[in-house]
């Protein structure tokens, strides 16, 4: 089964602010097709992750991967935790629990806000419980960038986009302006 590249809904579209529905049957052909479409879409865009609501389907599914290295400056990788990156992961009905109180304030982007970056705080470490496309319940710990990606994608499933977490609206801007102005300090 091959996926179809879908259009990403952009910031402002009302469907991005709705809570996604729980997936009752991961083996359902429509769910499997949706996952294939999500994979095709991030491959096409060279993106790190996408959540189903971003392609207009209100189901609790998010996919992501952490590259080993990147020349895309918006990915603030933390190779100390994931020296080999993290392979493509499909999370169905994920639930995120912070591990500790420590938070990291740094820049992140989103397919729904193309060309923009925002500086927001995320938990440094999280535990994520989810169901796999094969229907198995599993969990993983994540730290640094990996934890940030999981929090970002799972936020989408709750109808939340990163600007919600801005402490100061001036911490949102166009990537080229932020990078060229020297504000992109880690
Ligand atoms: Ni996003």
mmCIF file of N, CA, C and O in Angstrom, residues 23-28 31-32 35 60-63 88-95 128-140:
data_model
loop_
_atom_site.group_PDB
_atom_site.id
_atom_site.type_symbol
_atom_site.label_atom_id
_atom_site.label_comp_id
_atom_site.label_asym_id
_atom_site.label_seq_id
_atom_site.Cartn_x
_atom_site.Cartn_y
_atom_site.Cartn_z
ATOM 1 N N UNK A 23 -8.186 6.237 18.429
ATOM 2 C CA UNK A 23 -8.297 5.194 17.398
ATOM 3 C C UNK A 23 -8.707 3.893 18.090
ATOM 4 O O UNK A 23 -7.989 3.394 18.963
ATOM 5 N N UNK A 24 -9.860 3.371 17.730
ATOM 6 C CA UNK A 24 -10.357 2.144 18.388
ATOM 7 C C UNK A 24 -9.712 0.894 17.783
ATOM 8 O O UNK A 24 -9.475 -0.081 18.478
ATOM 9 N N UNK A 25 -9.444 0.924 16.490
ATOM 10 C CA UNK A 25 -8.945 -0.271 15.805
ATOM 11 C C UNK A 25 -7.783 0.100 14.875
ATOM 12 O O UNK A 25 -7.999 0.491 13.729
ATOM 13 N N UNK A 26 -6.538 -0.031 15.389
ATOM 14 C CA UNK A 26 -5.382 0.350 14.563
ATOM 15 C C UNK A 26 -5.279 -0.446 13.268
ATOM 16 O O UNK A 26 -4.634 -0.002 12.319
ATOM 17 N N UNK A 27 -5.901 -1.630 13.235
ATOM 18 C CA UNK A 27 -5.769 -2.476 12.038
ATOM 19 C C UNK A 27 -6.768 -2.096 10.951
ATOM 20 O O UNK A 27 -6.729 -2.651 9.851
ATOM 21 N N UNK A 28 -7.660 -1.183 11.253
ATOM 22 C CA UNK A 28 -8.672 -0.788 10.267
ATOM 23 C C UNK A 28 -7.974 -0.275 9.003
ATOM 24 O O UNK A 28 -7.035 0.513 9.091
ATOM 25 N N UNK A 31 -7.245 3.346 8.800
ATOM 26 C CA UNK A 31 -6.164 3.804 9.680
ATOM 27 C C UNK A 31 -4.816 3.501 9.029
ATOM 28 O O UNK A 31 -3.905 4.344 9.007
ATOM 29 N N UNK A 32 -4.694 2.308 8.474
ATOM 30 C CA UNK A 32 -3.436 1.925 7.814
ATOM 31 C C UNK A 32 -3.170 2.819 6.596
ATOM 32 O O UNK A 32 -2.031 3.215 6.351
ATOM 33 N N UNK A 35 -1.931 6.211 7.848
ATOM 34 C CA UNK A 35 -0.518 6.153 8.243
ATOM 35 C C UNK A 35 0.368 6.216 6.996
ATOM 36 O O UNK A 35 1.375 6.940 6.973
ATOM 37 N N UNK A 60 -6.166 10.271 16.613
ATOM 38 C CA UNK A 60 -4.995 10.382 17.483
ATOM 39 C C UNK A 60 -3.824 9.534 16.963
ATOM 40 O O UNK A 60 -3.536 8.451 17.494
ATOM 41 N N UNK A 61 -3.181 10.035 15.947
ATOM 42 C CA UNK A 61 -2.014 9.364 15.357
ATOM 43 C C UNK A 61 -0.970 10.428 15.034
ATOM 44 O O UNK A 61 -1.287 11.455 14.427
ATOM 45 N N UNK A 62 0.258 10.168 15.460
ATOM 46 C CA UNK A 62 1.366 11.057 15.108
ATOM 47 C C UNK A 62 2.548 10.209 14.687
ATOM 48 O O UNK A 62 2.738 9.092 15.197
ATOM 49 N N UNK A 63 3.319 10.705 13.746
ATOM 50 C CA UNK A 63 4.537 10.007 13.341
ATOM 51 C C UNK A 63 5.708 10.986 13.414
ATOM 52 O O UNK A 63 5.530 12.195 13.252
ATOM 53 N N UNK A 88 11.897 6.140 12.194
ATOM 54 C CA UNK A 88 10.505 6.523 12.028
ATOM 55 C C UNK A 88 9.612 5.747 12.997
ATOM 56 O O UNK A 88 9.690 4.522 13.081
ATOM 57 N N UNK A 89 8.801 6.486 13.732
ATOM 58 C CA UNK A 89 7.947 5.896 14.758
ATOM 59 C C UNK A 89 6.513 6.348 14.534
ATOM 60 O O UNK A 89 6.267 7.531 14.321
ATOM 61 N N UNK A 90 5.608 5.387 14.552
ATOM 62 C CA UNK A 90 4.183 5.697 14.430
ATOM 63 C C UNK A 90 3.558 5.498 15.804
ATOM 64 O O UNK A 90 3.648 4.418 16.383
ATOM 65 N N UNK A 91 2.938 6.548 16.314
ATOM 66 C CA UNK A 91 2.314 6.485 17.639
ATOM 67 C C UNK A 91 0.803 6.649 17.475
ATOM 68 O O UNK A 91 0.332 7.650 16.945
ATOM 69 N N UNK A 92 0.087 5.644 17.953
ATOM 70 C CA UNK A 92 -1.380 5.702 17.948
ATOM 71 C C UNK A 92 -1.833 5.910 19.389
ATOM 72 O O UNK A 92 -1.311 5.266 20.308
ATOM 73 N N UNK A 93 -2.745 6.827 19.603
ATOM 74 C CA UNK A 93 -3.269 7.174 20.932
ATOM 75 C C UNK A 93 -2.136 7.421 21.951
ATOM 76 O O UNK A 93 -2.156 6.863 23.049
ATOM 77 N N UNK A 94 -1.158 8.237 21.616
ATOM 78 C CA UNK A 94 -0.040 8.435 22.545
ATOM 79 C C UNK A 94 -0.443 9.253 23.765
ATOM 80 O O UNK A 94 -1.342 10.091 23.696
ATOM 81 N N UNK A 95 0.254 8.961 24.854
ATOM 82 C CA UNK A 95 0.049 9.711 26.097
ATOM 83 C C UNK A 95 1.437 10.073 26.620
ATOM 84 O O UNK A 95 2.291 9.191 26.764
ATOM 85 N N UNK A 128 6.584 8.296 26.910
ATOM 86 C CA UNK A 128 5.460 8.282 25.973
ATOM 87 C C UNK A 128 4.930 6.862 25.847
ATOM 88 O O UNK A 128 5.681 5.939 25.521
ATOM 89 N N UNK A 129 3.645 6.703 26.148
ATOM 90 C CA UNK A 129 2.976 5.405 25.974
ATOM 91 C C UNK A 129 2.114 5.494 24.732
ATOM 92 O O UNK A 129 1.435 6.508 24.534
ATOM 93 N N UNK A 130 2.129 4.481 23.904
ATOM 94 C CA UNK A 130 1.353 4.526 22.667
ATOM 95 C C UNK A 130 1.093 3.118 22.142
ATOM 96 O O UNK A 130 1.658 2.148 22.647
ATOM 97 N N UNK A 131 0.249 3.050 21.150
ATOM 98 C CA UNK A 131 -0.049 1.794 20.472
ATOM 99 C C UNK A 131 0.631 1.835 19.112
ATOM 100 O O UNK A 131 0.645 2.876 18.450
ATOM 101 N N UNK A 132 1.203 0.710 18.710
ATOM 102 C CA UNK A 132 1.871 0.632 17.409
ATOM 103 C C UNK A 132 0.831 0.312 16.320
ATOM 104 O O UNK A 132 -0.286 -0.123 16.636
ATOM 105 N N UNK A 133 1.200 0.483 15.057
ATOM 106 C CA UNK A 133 0.265 0.130 13.979
ATOM 107 C C UNK A 133 -0.120 -1.346 13.992
ATOM 108 O O UNK A 133 -1.133 -1.742 13.447
ATOM 109 N N UNK A 134 0.719 -2.184 14.663
ATOM 110 C CA UNK A 134 0.407 -3.614 14.770
ATOM 111 C C UNK A 134 -0.534 -3.889 15.948
ATOM 112 O O UNK A 134 -0.920 -5.035 16.188
ATOM 113 N N UNK A 135 -0.845 -2.830 16.707
ATOM 114 C CA UNK A 135 -1.778 -2.982 17.819
ATOM 115 C C UNK A 135 -1.125 -3.292 19.147
ATOM 116 O O UNK A 135 -1.814 -3.613 20.126
ATOM 117 N N UNK A 136 0.206 -3.223 19.222
ATOM 118 C CA UNK A 136 0.903 -3.496 20.485
ATOM 119 C C UNK A 136 1.005 -2.221 21.321
ATOM 120 O O UNK A 136 1.305 -1.148 20.795
ATOM 121 N N UNK A 137 0.811 -2.378 22.621
ATOM 122 C CA UNK A 137 0.995 -1.250 23.537
ATOM 123 C C UNK A 137 2.461 -1.207 23.937
ATOM 124 O O UNK A 137 3.032 -2.221 24.298
ATOM 125 N N UNK A 138 3.043 -0.034 23.899
ATOM 126 C CA UNK A 138 4.454 0.075 24.222
ATOM 127 C C UNK A 138 4.713 1.446 24.826
ATOM 128 O O UNK A 138 3.805 2.277 24.935
ATOM 129 N N UNK A 139 5.963 1.662 25.240
ATOM 130 C CA UNK A 139 6.323 2.965 25.780
ATOM 131 C C UNK A 139 7.793 3.213 25.526
ATOM 132 O O UNK A 139 8.573 2.281 25.326
ATOM 133 N N UNK A 140 8.167 4.492 25.522
ATOM 134 C CA UNK A 140 9.588 4.833 25.399
ATOM 135 C C UNK A 140 9.864 6.128 26.140
ATOM 136 O O UNK A 140 9.000 6.975 26.286
#
